[in-house]
Short mmCIF file of N, CA and C in Angstrom, two decimals:
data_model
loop_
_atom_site.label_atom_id
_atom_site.label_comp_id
_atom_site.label_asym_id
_atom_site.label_seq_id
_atom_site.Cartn_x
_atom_site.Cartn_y
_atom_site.Cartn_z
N UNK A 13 0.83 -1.20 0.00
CA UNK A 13 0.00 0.00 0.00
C UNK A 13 0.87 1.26 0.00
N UNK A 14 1.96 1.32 1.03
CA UNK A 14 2.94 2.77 1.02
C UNK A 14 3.51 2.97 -0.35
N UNK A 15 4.00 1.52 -0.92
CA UNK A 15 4.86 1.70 -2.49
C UNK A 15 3.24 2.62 -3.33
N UNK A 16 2.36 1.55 -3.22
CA UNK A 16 1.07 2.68 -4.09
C UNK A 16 1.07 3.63 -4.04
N UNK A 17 0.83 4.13 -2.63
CA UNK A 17 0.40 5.63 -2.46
C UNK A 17 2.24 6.38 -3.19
N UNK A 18 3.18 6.29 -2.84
CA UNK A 18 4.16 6.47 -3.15
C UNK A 18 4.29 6.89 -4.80
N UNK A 19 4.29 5.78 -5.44
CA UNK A 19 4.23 5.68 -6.78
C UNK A 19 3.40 7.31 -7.47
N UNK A 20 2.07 7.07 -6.66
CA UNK A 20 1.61 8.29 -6.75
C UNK A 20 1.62 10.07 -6.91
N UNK A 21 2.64 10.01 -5.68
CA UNK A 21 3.21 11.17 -5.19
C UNK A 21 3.86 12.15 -6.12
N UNK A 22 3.51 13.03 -6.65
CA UNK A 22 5.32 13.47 -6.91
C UNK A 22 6.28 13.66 -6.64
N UNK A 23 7.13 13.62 -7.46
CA UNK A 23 8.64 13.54 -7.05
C UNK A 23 9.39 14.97 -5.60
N UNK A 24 8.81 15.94 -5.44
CA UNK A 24 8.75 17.01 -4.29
C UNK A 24 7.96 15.87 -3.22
N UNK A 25 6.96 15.46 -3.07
CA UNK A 25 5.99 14.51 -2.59
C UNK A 25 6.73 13.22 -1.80
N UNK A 26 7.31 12.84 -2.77
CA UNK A 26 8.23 11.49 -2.72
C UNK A 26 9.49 12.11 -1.47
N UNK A 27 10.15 13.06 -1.92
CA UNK A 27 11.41 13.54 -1.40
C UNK A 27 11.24 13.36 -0.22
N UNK A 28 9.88 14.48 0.68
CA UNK A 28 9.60 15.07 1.54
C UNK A 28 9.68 13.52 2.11
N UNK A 29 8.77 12.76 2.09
CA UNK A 29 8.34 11.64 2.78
C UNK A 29 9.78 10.58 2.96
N UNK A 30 10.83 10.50 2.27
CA UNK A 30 11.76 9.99 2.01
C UNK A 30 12.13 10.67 3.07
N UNK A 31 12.68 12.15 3.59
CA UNK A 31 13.18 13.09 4.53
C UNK A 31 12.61 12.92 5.69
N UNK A 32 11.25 12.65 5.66
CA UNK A 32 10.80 11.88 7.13
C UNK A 32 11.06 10.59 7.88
N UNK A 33 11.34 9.63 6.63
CA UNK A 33 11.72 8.54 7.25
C UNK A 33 12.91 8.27 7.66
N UNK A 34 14.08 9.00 6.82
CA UNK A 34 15.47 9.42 7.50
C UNK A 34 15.18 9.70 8.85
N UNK A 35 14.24 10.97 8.80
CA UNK A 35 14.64 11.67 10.25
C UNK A 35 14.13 10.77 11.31
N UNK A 36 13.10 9.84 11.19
CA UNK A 36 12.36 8.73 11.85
C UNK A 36 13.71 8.06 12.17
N UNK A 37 14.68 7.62 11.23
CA UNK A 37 15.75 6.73 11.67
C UNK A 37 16.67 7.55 12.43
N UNK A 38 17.11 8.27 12.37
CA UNK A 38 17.91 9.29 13.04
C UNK A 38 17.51 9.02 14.31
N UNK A 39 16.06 9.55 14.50
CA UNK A 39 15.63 9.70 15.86
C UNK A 39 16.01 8.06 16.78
N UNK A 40 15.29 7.44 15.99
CA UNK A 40 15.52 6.16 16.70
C UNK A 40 17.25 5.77 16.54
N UNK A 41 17.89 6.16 16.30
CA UNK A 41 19.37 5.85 16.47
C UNK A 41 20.35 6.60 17.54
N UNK A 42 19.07 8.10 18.17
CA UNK A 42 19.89 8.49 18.67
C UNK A 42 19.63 7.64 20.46
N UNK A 43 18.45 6.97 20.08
CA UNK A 43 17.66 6.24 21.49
C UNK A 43 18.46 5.09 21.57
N UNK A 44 19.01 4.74 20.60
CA UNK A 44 19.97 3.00 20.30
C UNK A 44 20.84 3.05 19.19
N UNK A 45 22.17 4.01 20.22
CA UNK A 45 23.36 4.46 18.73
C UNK A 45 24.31 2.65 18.47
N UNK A 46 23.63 1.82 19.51
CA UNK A 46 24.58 0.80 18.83
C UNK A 46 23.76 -0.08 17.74
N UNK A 47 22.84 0.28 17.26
CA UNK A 47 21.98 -0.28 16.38
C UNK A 47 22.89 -0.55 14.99
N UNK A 48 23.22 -1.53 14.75
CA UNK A 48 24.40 -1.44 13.29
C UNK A 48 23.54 -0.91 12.14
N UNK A 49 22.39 -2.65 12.21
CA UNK A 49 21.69 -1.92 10.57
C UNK A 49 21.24 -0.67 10.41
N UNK A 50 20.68 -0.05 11.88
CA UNK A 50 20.02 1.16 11.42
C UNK A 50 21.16 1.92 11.41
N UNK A 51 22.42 2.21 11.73
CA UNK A 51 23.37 2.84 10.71
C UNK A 51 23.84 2.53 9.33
N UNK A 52 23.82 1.34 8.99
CA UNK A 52 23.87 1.07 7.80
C UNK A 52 22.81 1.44 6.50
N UNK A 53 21.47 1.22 7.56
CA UNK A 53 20.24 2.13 6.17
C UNK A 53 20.35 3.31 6.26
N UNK A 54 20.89 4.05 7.40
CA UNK A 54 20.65 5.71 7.43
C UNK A 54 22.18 6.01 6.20
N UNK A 55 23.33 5.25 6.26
CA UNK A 55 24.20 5.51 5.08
C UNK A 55 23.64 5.41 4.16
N UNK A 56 22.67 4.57 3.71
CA UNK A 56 22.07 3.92 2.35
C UNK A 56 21.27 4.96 1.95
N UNK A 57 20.02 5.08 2.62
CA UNK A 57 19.33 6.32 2.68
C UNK A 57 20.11 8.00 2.26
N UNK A 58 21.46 7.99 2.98
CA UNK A 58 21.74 9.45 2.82
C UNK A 58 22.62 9.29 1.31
N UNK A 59 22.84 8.15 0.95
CA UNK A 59 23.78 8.38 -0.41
C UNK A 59 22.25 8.17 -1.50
N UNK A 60 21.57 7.67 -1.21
CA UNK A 60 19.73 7.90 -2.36
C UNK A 60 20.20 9.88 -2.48
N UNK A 61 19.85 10.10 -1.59
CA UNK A 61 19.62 11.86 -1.59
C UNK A 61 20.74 12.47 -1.67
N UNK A 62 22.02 11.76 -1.93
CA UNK A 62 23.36 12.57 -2.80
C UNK A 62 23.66 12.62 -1.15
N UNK A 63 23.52 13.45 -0.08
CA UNK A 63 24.20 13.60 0.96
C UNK A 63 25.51 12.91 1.07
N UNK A 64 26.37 12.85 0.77
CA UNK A 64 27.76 11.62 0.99
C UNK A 64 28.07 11.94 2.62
N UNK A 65 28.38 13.28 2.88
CA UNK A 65 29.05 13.59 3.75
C UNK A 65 28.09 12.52 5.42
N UNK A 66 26.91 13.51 4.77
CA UNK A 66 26.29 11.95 6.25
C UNK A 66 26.32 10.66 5.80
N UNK A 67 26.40 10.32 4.65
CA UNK A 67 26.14 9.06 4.39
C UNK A 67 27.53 8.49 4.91
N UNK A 68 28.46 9.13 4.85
CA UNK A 68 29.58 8.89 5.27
C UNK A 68 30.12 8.85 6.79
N UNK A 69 29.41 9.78 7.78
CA UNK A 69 29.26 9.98 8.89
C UNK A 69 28.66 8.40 9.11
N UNK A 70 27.35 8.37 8.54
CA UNK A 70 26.93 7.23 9.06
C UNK A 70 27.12 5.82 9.03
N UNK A 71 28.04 5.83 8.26
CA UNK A 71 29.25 4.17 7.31
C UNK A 71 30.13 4.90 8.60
N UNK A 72 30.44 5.80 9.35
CA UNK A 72 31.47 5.62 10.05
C UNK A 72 31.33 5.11 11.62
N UNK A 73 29.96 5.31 11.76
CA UNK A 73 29.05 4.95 13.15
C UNK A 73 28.88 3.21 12.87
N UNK A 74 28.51 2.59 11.82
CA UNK A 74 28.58 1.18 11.54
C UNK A 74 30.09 0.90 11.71
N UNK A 75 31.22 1.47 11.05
CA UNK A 75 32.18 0.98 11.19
C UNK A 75 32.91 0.53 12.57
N UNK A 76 32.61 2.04 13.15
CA UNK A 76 33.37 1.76 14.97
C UNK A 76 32.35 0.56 15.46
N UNK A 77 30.87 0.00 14.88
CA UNK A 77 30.05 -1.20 15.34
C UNK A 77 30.54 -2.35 15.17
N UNK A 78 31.18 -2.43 13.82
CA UNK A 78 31.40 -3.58 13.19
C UNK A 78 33.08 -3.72 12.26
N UNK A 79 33.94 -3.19 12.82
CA UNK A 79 35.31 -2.91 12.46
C UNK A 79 35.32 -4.36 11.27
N UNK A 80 35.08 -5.16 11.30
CA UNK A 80 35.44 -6.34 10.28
C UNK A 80 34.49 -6.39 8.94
N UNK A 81 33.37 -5.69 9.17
CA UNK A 81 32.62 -5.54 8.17
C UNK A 81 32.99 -5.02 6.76
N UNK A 82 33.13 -6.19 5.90
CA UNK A 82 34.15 -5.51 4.84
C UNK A 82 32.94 -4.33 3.89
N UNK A 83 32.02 -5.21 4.01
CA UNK A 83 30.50 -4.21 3.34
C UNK A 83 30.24 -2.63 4.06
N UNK A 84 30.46 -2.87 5.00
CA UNK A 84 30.74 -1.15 6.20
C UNK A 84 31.70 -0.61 5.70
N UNK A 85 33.36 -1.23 5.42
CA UNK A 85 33.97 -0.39 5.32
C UNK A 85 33.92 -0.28 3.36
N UNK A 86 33.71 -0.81 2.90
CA UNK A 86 33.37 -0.86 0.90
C UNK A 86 32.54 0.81 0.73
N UNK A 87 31.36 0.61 1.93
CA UNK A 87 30.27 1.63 1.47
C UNK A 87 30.81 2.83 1.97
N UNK A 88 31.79 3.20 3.38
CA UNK A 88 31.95 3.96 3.93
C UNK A 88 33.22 4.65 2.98
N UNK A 89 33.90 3.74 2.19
CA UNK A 89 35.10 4.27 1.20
C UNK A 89 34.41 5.07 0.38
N UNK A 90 33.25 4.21 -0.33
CA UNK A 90 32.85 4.71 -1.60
C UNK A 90 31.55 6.35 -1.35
N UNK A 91 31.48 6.63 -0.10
CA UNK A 91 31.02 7.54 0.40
C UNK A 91 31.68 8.69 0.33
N UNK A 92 32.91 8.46 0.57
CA UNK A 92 34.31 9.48 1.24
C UNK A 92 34.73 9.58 -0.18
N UNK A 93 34.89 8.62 -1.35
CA UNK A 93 35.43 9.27 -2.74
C UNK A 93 34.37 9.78 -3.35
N UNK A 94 33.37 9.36 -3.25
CA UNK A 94 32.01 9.86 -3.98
C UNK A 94 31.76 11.52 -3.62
N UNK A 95 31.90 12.12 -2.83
CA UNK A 95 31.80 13.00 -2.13
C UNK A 95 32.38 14.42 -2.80
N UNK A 96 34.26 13.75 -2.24
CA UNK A 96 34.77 15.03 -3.01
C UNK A 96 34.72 15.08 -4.90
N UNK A 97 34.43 14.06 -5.45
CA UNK A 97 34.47 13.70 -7.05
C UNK A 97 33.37 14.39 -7.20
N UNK A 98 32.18 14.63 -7.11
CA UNK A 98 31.01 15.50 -7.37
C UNK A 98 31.67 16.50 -6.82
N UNK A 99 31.84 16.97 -5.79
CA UNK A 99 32.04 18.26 -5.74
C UNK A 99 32.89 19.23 -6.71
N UNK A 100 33.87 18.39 -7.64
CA UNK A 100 34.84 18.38 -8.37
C UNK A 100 34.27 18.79 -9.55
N UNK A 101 33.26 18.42 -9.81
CA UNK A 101 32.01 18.11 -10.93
C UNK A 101 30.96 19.62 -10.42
N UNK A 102 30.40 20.11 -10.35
CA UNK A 102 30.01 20.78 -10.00
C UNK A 102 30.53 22.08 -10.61
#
């Protein structure tokens, strides 16, 4: 039903609601910062909306969770080059 109504939305529509559910995860991460996955979707989430720099913040909150995680540290690299290369671009 959410993908429906979603589908729907426009793309301003879509964003906004996308920006709520971040901040929904945020909130709940700041109640349970050792939560891995939910640092790992809030990275996922902030590289959807270009953000690198949090997305990167937040691959770095999984990382101090999960130091062996080669997928934590893959996404948290490709965050940190992704970042300054657009800005480069720009």
């Amino acid at each position: 039903r959410d993908i429906e109504d979603a589908e729907k939305m426009s793309p301003a529509e879509r964003m906004q609601m996308i920006r709520g559910m971040v901040a929904g995860l945020e909130a709940k991460l700041k109640e349970n910062p050792n939560d891995l996955d939910g640092w790992k979707r809030l990275g996922r989430a902030y590289s959807v909306l270009e953000d690198h720099a949090k997305a990167a913040e937040a691959y770095r909150r999984a990382h101090a969770l999960a130091p062996d995680d080669v997928q934590v540290m893959a996404d948290l690299a490709g965050a940190i080059r992704i970042g300054p290369a657009l800005g480069r671009l720009a």
